[in-house]
Amino acid sequence: GVAIVVVCIAYVGMSLPQQAYWDSDLFIYMRGHQLYPENAHASIGLGREYSRLGAHDRAIALVEDAVRRNPDDVYEPYALAEVYIAAGRKEEGRNALEYGMRVMPEYVDSETGMTSVAALFGQLGDYDRALELCSKVLVRDPHLYSGLYNCGNIQLMAEHYPAAELLLRRAVKSAP
C-alpha cells in the first residue's frame, strides 16, 4: 500500500513539470517563432508571452525587432507600447502608442483599435484620453463586448466605481 502511494506521488510529481511545459503558451509561441522567425506576428506573440511571464527585456527585444522589420505596420507599434508599459517603461510606451497612431490613424477609428488604444491609455494612467475613446466606441456600438469590458476596466482604474460596475455588468450580459 505505502509503496504504491509513493510510486504514484513520484509519478505525478515528475510528470507535472513536463505537462506544464508541453501545455504552456510559451512553448507554443516559442515553436511558432522557431518555425517562422521572420514573421512579425510570431515575434510579437512570443514577446507578449515573455512579457506576461515577467521577462520584459526579452519581450521588448523581440517586439522592437518586429517594429524594425515592419516600420509601417500598425500592429507592431501597439504591441511595443503594450510590452513597454508592462515593463514599467511608460514614456517609451506612450511614444510607441503615439507613433502607431501617426502611422495608421484609421486603426484608432476602428472599434477594435479604439478599444485597444483606450486600454493602453488607461494603463498609462491617461484616463481622460482613454475615456474619450471609450465614449466614442460605445456611441457607435453600445453592446460591443470589448468596448464595454475595456471601458469598464478603465473606469475601474480611474476609480469611477459606479460607472465601472455599470459597464462591466453590461459586458457580462453581452459576452459572446
PDB file of C-alpha atoms in Angstrom:
ATOM      1  CA  GLY A   1       0.000   0.000   0.000  1.00  0.00           C
ATOM      2  CA  VAL A   2       2.638   2.543   1.033  1.00  0.00           C
ATOM      3  CA  ALA A   3       4.881   1.615  -1.904  1.00  0.00           C
ATOM      4  CA  ILE A   4       2.047   2.190  -4.382  1.00  0.00           C
ATOM      5  CA  VAL A   5       1.279   5.600  -2.853  1.00  0.00           C
ATOM      6  CA  VAL A   6       4.970   6.572  -3.047  1.00  0.00           C
ATOM      7  CA  VAL A   7       5.183   5.453  -6.686  1.00  0.00           C
ATOM      8  CA  CYS A   8       2.012   7.356  -7.566  1.00  0.00           C
ATOM      9  CA  ILE A   9       3.215  10.541  -5.852  1.00  0.00           C
ATOM     10  CA  ALA A  10       6.608  10.254  -7.560  1.00  0.00           C
ATOM     11  CA  TYR A  11       4.958   9.706 -10.956  1.00  0.00           C
ATOM     12  CA  VAL A  12       2.659  12.718 -10.575  1.00  0.00           C
ATOM     13  CA  GLY A  13       5.466  14.867  -9.188  1.00  0.00           C
ATOM     14  CA  MET A  14       7.773  14.010 -12.088  1.00  0.00           C
ATOM     15  CA  SER A  15       5.114  14.375 -14.794  1.00  0.00           C
ATOM     16  CA  LEU A  16       3.709  17.767 -13.731  1.00  0.00           C
ATOM     17  CA  PRO A  17       6.667  19.876 -14.875  1.00  0.00           C
ATOM     18  CA  GLN A  18       6.729  18.081 -18.207  1.00  0.00           C
ATOM     19  CA  GLN A  19       2.969  18.525 -18.627  1.00  0.00           C
ATOM     20  CA  ALA A  20       3.225  22.214 -17.752  1.00  0.00           C
ATOM     21  CA  TYR A  21       6.000  22.610 -20.349  1.00  0.00           C
ATOM     22  CA  TRP A  22       4.072  20.970 -23.169  1.00  0.00           C
ATOM     23  CA  ASP A  23       0.809  22.703 -22.345  1.00  0.00           C
ATOM     24  CA  SER A  24       2.279  26.144 -21.846  1.00  0.00           C
ATOM     25  CA  ASP A  25       1.580  29.071 -24.126  1.00  0.00           C
ATOM     26  CA  LEU A  26       5.278  29.835 -24.006  1.00  0.00           C
ATOM     27  CA  PHE A  27       6.105  26.558 -25.730  1.00  0.00           C
ATOM     28  CA  ILE A  28       3.543  27.238 -28.459  1.00  0.00           C
ATOM     29  CA  TYR A  29       4.861  30.749 -29.104  1.00  0.00           C
ATOM     30  CA  MET A  30       8.472  29.577 -28.999  1.00  0.00           C
ATOM     31  CA  ARG A  31       7.686  26.904 -31.571  1.00  0.00           C
ATOM     32  CA  GLY A  32       5.880  29.410 -33.789  1.00  0.00           C
ATOM     33  CA  HIS A  33       8.822  31.784 -33.617  1.00  0.00           C
ATOM     34  CA  GLN A  34      11.230  28.932 -34.307  1.00  0.00           C
ATOM     35  CA  LEU A  35       9.268  27.900 -37.400  1.00  0.00           C
ATOM     36  CA  TYR A  36       8.677  31.450 -38.662  1.00  0.00           C
ATOM     37  CA  PRO A  37      11.486  33.658 -37.287  1.00  0.00           C
ATOM     38  CA  GLU A  38      10.874  36.390 -39.872  1.00  0.00           C
ATOM     39  CA  ASN A  39       7.159  36.618 -39.119  1.00  0.00           C
ATOM     40  CA  ALA A  40       6.476  39.742 -37.069  1.00  0.00           C
ATOM     41  CA  HIS A  41       3.329  38.261 -35.538  1.00  0.00           C
ATOM     42  CA  ALA A  42       5.265  35.220 -34.307  1.00  0.00           C
ATOM     43  CA  SER A  43       7.789  37.570 -32.686  1.00  0.00           C
ATOM     44  CA  ILE A  44       5.022  39.633 -31.117  1.00  0.00           C
ATOM     45  CA  GLY A  45       3.207  36.571 -29.794  1.00  0.00           C
ATOM     46  CA  LEU A  46       6.377  35.297 -28.153  1.00  0.00           C
ATOM     47  CA  GLY A  47       7.216  38.777 -26.887  1.00  0.00           C
ATOM     48  CA  ARG A  48       3.791  39.181 -25.296  1.00  0.00           C
ATOM     49  CA  GLU A  49       4.127  35.806 -23.609  1.00  0.00           C
ATOM     50  CA  TYR A  50       7.574  36.724 -22.268  1.00  0.00           C
ATOM     51  CA  SER A  51       6.084  39.992 -21.015  1.00  0.00           C
ATOM     52  CA  ARG A  52       3.233  38.141 -19.293  1.00  0.00           C
ATOM     53  CA  LEU A  53       5.829  35.945 -17.575  1.00  0.00           C
ATOM     54  CA  GLY A  54       7.887  38.960 -16.454  1.00  0.00           C
ATOM     55  CA  ALA A  55      10.788  38.512 -18.903  1.00  0.00           C
ATOM     56  CA  HIS A  56      10.433  42.111 -20.055  1.00  0.00           C
ATOM     57  CA  ASP A  57      13.867  42.530 -21.651  1.00  0.00           C
ATOM     58  CA  ARG A  58      13.309  39.515 -23.911  1.00  0.00           C
ATOM     59  CA  ALA A  59       9.805  40.718 -24.727  1.00  0.00           C
ATOM     60  CA  ILE A  60      10.945  44.202 -25.664  1.00  0.00           C
ATOM     61  CA  ALA A  61      13.827  42.914 -27.812  1.00  0.00           C
ATOM     62  CA  LEU A  62      11.500  40.658 -29.817  1.00  0.00           C
ATOM     63  CA  VAL A  63       8.823  43.279 -30.369  1.00  0.00           C
ATOM     64  CA  GLU A  64      11.348  46.046 -31.135  1.00  0.00           C
ATOM     65  CA  ASP A  65      12.798  43.753 -33.802  1.00  0.00           C
ATOM     66  CA  ALA A  66       9.304  43.217 -35.265  1.00  0.00           C
ATOM     67  CA  VAL A  67       8.819  47.012 -35.449  1.00  0.00           C
ATOM     68  CA  ARG A  68      12.219  47.472 -37.132  1.00  0.00           C
ATOM     69  CA  ARG A  69      11.326  44.866 -39.746  1.00  0.00           C
ATOM     70  CA  ASN A  70       7.826  46.321 -40.328  1.00  0.00           C
ATOM     71  CA  PRO A  71       8.019  50.069 -39.606  1.00  0.00           C
ATOM     72  CA  ASP A  72       4.801  50.909 -41.461  1.00  0.00           C
ATOM     73  CA  ASP A  73       2.616  48.156 -39.989  1.00  0.00           C
ATOM     74  CA  VAL A  74       0.156  49.372 -37.394  1.00  0.00           C
ATOM     75  CA  TYR A  75       0.056  46.243 -35.249  1.00  0.00           C
ATOM     76  CA  GLU A  76       3.692  46.252 -34.142  1.00  0.00           C
ATOM     77  CA  PRO A  77       3.873  49.723 -32.515  1.00  0.00           C
ATOM     78  CA  TYR A  78       0.830  48.950 -30.382  1.00  0.00           C
ATOM     79  CA  ALA A  79       2.362  45.638 -29.298  1.00  0.00           C
ATOM     80  CA  LEU A  80       5.569  47.507 -28.484  1.00  0.00           C
ATOM     81  CA  ALA A  81       3.611  50.039 -26.424  1.00  0.00           C
ATOM     82  CA  GLU A  82       1.999  47.139 -24.575  1.00  0.00           C
ATOM     83  CA  VAL A  83       5.286  45.463 -23.607  1.00  0.00           C
ATOM     84  CA  TYR A  84       6.944  48.764 -22.679  1.00  0.00           C
ATOM     85  CA  ILE A  85       4.019  49.640 -20.402  1.00  0.00           C
ATOM     86  CA  ALA A  86       4.073  46.174 -18.810  1.00  0.00           C
ATOM     87  CA  ALA A  87       7.796  46.656 -18.122  1.00  0.00           C
ATOM     88  CA  GLY A  88       7.099  49.972 -16.383  1.00  0.00           C
ATOM     89  CA  ARG A  89       8.689  51.967 -19.217  1.00  0.00           C
ATOM     90  CA  LYS A  90       5.671  54.212 -19.608  1.00  0.00           C
ATOM     91  CA  GLU A  91       7.274  57.059 -21.538  1.00  0.00           C
ATOM     92  CA  GLU A  92       8.579  54.657 -24.172  1.00  0.00           C
ATOM     93  CA  GLY A  93       5.149  53.020 -24.192  1.00  0.00           C
ATOM     94  CA  ARG A  94       3.492  56.383 -24.778  1.00  0.00           C
ATOM     95  CA  ASN A  95       5.947  57.149 -27.605  1.00  0.00           C
ATOM     96  CA  ALA A  96       5.240  53.801 -29.288  1.00  0.00           C
ATOM     97  CA  LEU A  97       1.497  54.378 -28.903  1.00  0.00           C
ATOM     98  CA  GLU A  98       1.701  57.877 -30.394  1.00  0.00           C
ATOM     99  CA  TYR A  99       3.885  56.531 -33.229  1.00  0.00           C
ATOM    100  CA  GLY A 100       1.284  53.846 -34.009  1.00  0.00           C
ATOM    101  CA  MET A 101      -1.448  56.482 -34.074  1.00  0.00           C
ATOM    102  CA  ARG A 102       0.588  58.572 -36.543  1.00  0.00           C
ATOM    103  CA  VAL A 103       1.483  55.638 -38.805  1.00  0.00           C
ATOM    104  CA  MET A 104      -2.094  54.426 -39.185  1.00  0.00           C
ATOM    105  CA  PRO A 105      -4.660  56.795 -37.703  1.00  0.00           C
ATOM    106  CA  GLU A 106      -7.520  54.818 -39.236  1.00  0.00           C
ATOM    107  CA  TYR A 107      -6.769  51.980 -36.791  1.00  0.00           C
ATOM    108  CA  VAL A 108      -7.888  54.200 -33.917  1.00  0.00           C
ATOM    109  CA  ASP A 109     -11.101  54.876 -35.827  1.00  0.00           C
ATOM    110  CA  SER A 110     -11.977  51.173 -35.892  1.00  0.00           C
ATOM    111  CA  GLU A 111     -13.886  49.693 -32.970  1.00  0.00           C
ATOM    112  CA  THR A 112     -11.136  47.170 -32.237  1.00  0.00           C
ATOM    113  CA  GLY A 113      -8.426  49.798 -32.485  1.00  0.00           C
ATOM    114  CA  MET A 114     -10.333  52.295 -30.396  1.00  0.00           C
ATOM    115  CA  THR A 115     -10.842  49.857 -27.506  1.00  0.00           C
ATOM    116  CA  SER A 116      -7.227  48.641 -27.688  1.00  0.00           C
ATOM    117  CA  VAL A 117      -5.809  52.160 -27.706  1.00  0.00           C
ATOM    118  CA  ALA A 118      -8.176  53.192 -24.899  1.00  0.00           C
ATOM    119  CA  ALA A 119      -6.901  50.265 -22.807  1.00  0.00           C
ATOM    120  CA  LEU A 120      -3.283  51.310 -23.422  1.00  0.00           C
ATOM    121  CA  PHE A 121      -4.026  54.918 -22.450  1.00  0.00           C
ATOM    122  CA  GLY A 122      -5.731  53.571 -19.336  1.00  0.00           C
ATOM    123  CA  GLN A 123      -2.640  51.547 -18.451  1.00  0.00           C
ATOM    124  CA  LEU A 124      -0.595  54.723 -18.874  1.00  0.00           C
ATOM    125  CA  GLY A 125      -2.881  56.489 -16.410  1.00  0.00           C
ATOM    126  CA  ASP A 126      -4.172  58.874 -19.093  1.00  0.00           C
ATOM    127  CA  TYR A 127      -7.792  58.279 -18.177  1.00  0.00           C
ATOM    128  CA  ASP A 128      -9.155  61.359 -19.950  1.00  0.00           C
ATOM    129  CA  ARG A 129      -7.902  60.156 -23.349  1.00  0.00           C
ATOM    130  CA  ALA A 130      -8.906  56.585 -22.585  1.00  0.00           C
ATOM    131  CA  LEU A 131     -12.438  57.541 -21.545  1.00  0.00           C
ATOM    132  CA  GLU A 132     -12.822  59.848 -24.544  1.00  0.00           C
ATOM    133  CA  LEU A 133     -12.143  56.876 -26.823  1.00  0.00           C
ATOM    134  CA  CYS A 134     -14.497  54.760 -24.724  1.00  0.00           C
ATOM    135  CA  SER A 135     -17.289  57.257 -25.230  1.00  0.00           C
ATOM    136  CA  LYS A 136     -16.751  57.190 -28.986  1.00  0.00           C
ATOM    137  CA  VAL A 137     -16.728  53.426 -29.305  1.00  0.00           C
ATOM    138  CA  LEU A 138     -19.793  52.953 -27.108  1.00  0.00           C
ATOM    139  CA  VAL A 139     -21.734  55.547 -29.095  1.00  0.00           C
ATOM    140  CA  ARG A 140     -21.003  53.525 -32.234  1.00  0.00           C
ATOM    141  CA  ASP A 141     -21.924  50.205 -30.682  1.00  0.00           C
ATOM    142  CA  PRO A 142     -23.371  50.309 -27.164  1.00  0.00           C
ATOM    143  CA  HIS A 143     -23.348  46.482 -26.972  1.00  0.00           C
ATOM    144  CA  LEU A 144     -19.768  45.855 -28.124  1.00  0.00           C
ATOM    145  CA  TYR A 145     -18.334  43.402 -25.612  1.00  0.00           C
ATOM    146  CA  SER A 146     -14.697  44.509 -25.951  1.00  0.00           C
ATOM    147  CA  GLY A 147     -15.734  48.145 -25.616  1.00  0.00           C
ATOM    148  CA  LEU A 148     -17.849  47.504 -22.533  1.00  0.00           C
ATOM    149  CA  TYR A 149     -15.200  45.304 -20.921  1.00  0.00           C
ATOM    150  CA  ASN A 150     -12.194  47.543 -21.652  1.00  0.00           C
ATOM    151  CA  CYS A 151     -14.062  50.724 -20.801  1.00  0.00           C
ATOM    152  CA  GLY A 152     -15.376  49.180 -17.597  1.00  0.00           C
ATOM    153  CA  ASN A 153     -11.840  48.313 -16.566  1.00  0.00           C
ATOM    154  CA  ILE A 154     -10.621  51.803 -17.443  1.00  0.00           C
ATOM    155  CA  GLN A 155     -13.393  53.294 -15.283  1.00  0.00           C
ATOM    156  CA  LEU A 156     -12.237  50.944 -12.517  1.00  0.00           C
ATOM    157  CA  MET A 157      -8.611  52.109 -12.873  1.00  0.00           C
ATOM    158  CA  ALA A 158      -9.829  55.722 -12.791  1.00  0.00           C
ATOM    159  CA  GLU A 159     -11.704  54.896  -9.562  1.00  0.00           C
ATOM    160  CA  HIS A 160     -15.088  55.657 -11.116  1.00  0.00           C
ATOM    161  CA  TYR A 161     -16.674  52.657  -9.431  1.00  0.00           C
ATOM    162  CA  PRO A 162     -20.379  53.138 -10.263  1.00  0.00           C
ATOM    163  CA  ALA A 163     -19.592  53.670 -13.965  1.00  0.00           C
ATOM    164  CA  ALA A 164     -17.230  50.683 -13.929  1.00  0.00           C
ATOM    165  CA  GLU A 165     -19.868  48.447 -12.371  1.00  0.00           C
ATOM    166  CA  LEU A 166     -22.472  49.510 -14.917  1.00  0.00           C
ATOM    167  CA  LEU A 167     -20.195  48.855 -17.902  1.00  0.00           C
ATOM    168  CA  LEU A 168     -18.888  45.549 -16.582  1.00  0.00           C
ATOM    169  CA  ARG A 169     -22.417  44.322 -15.880  1.00  0.00           C
ATOM    170  CA  ARG A 170     -23.376  45.233 -19.449  1.00  0.00           C
ATOM    171  CA  ALA A 171     -20.254  43.432 -20.694  1.00  0.00           C
ATOM    172  CA  VAL A 172     -21.271  40.241 -18.875  1.00  0.00           C
ATOM    173  CA  LYS A 173     -24.742  40.428 -20.437  1.00  0.00           C
ATOM    174  CA  SER A 174     -23.330  40.897 -23.941  1.00  0.00           C
ATOM    175  CA  ALA A 175     -20.468  38.395 -23.650  1.00  0.00           C
ATOM    176  CA  PRO A 176     -20.086  36.216 -26.747  1.00  0.00           C
TER     177      PRO A 176
END
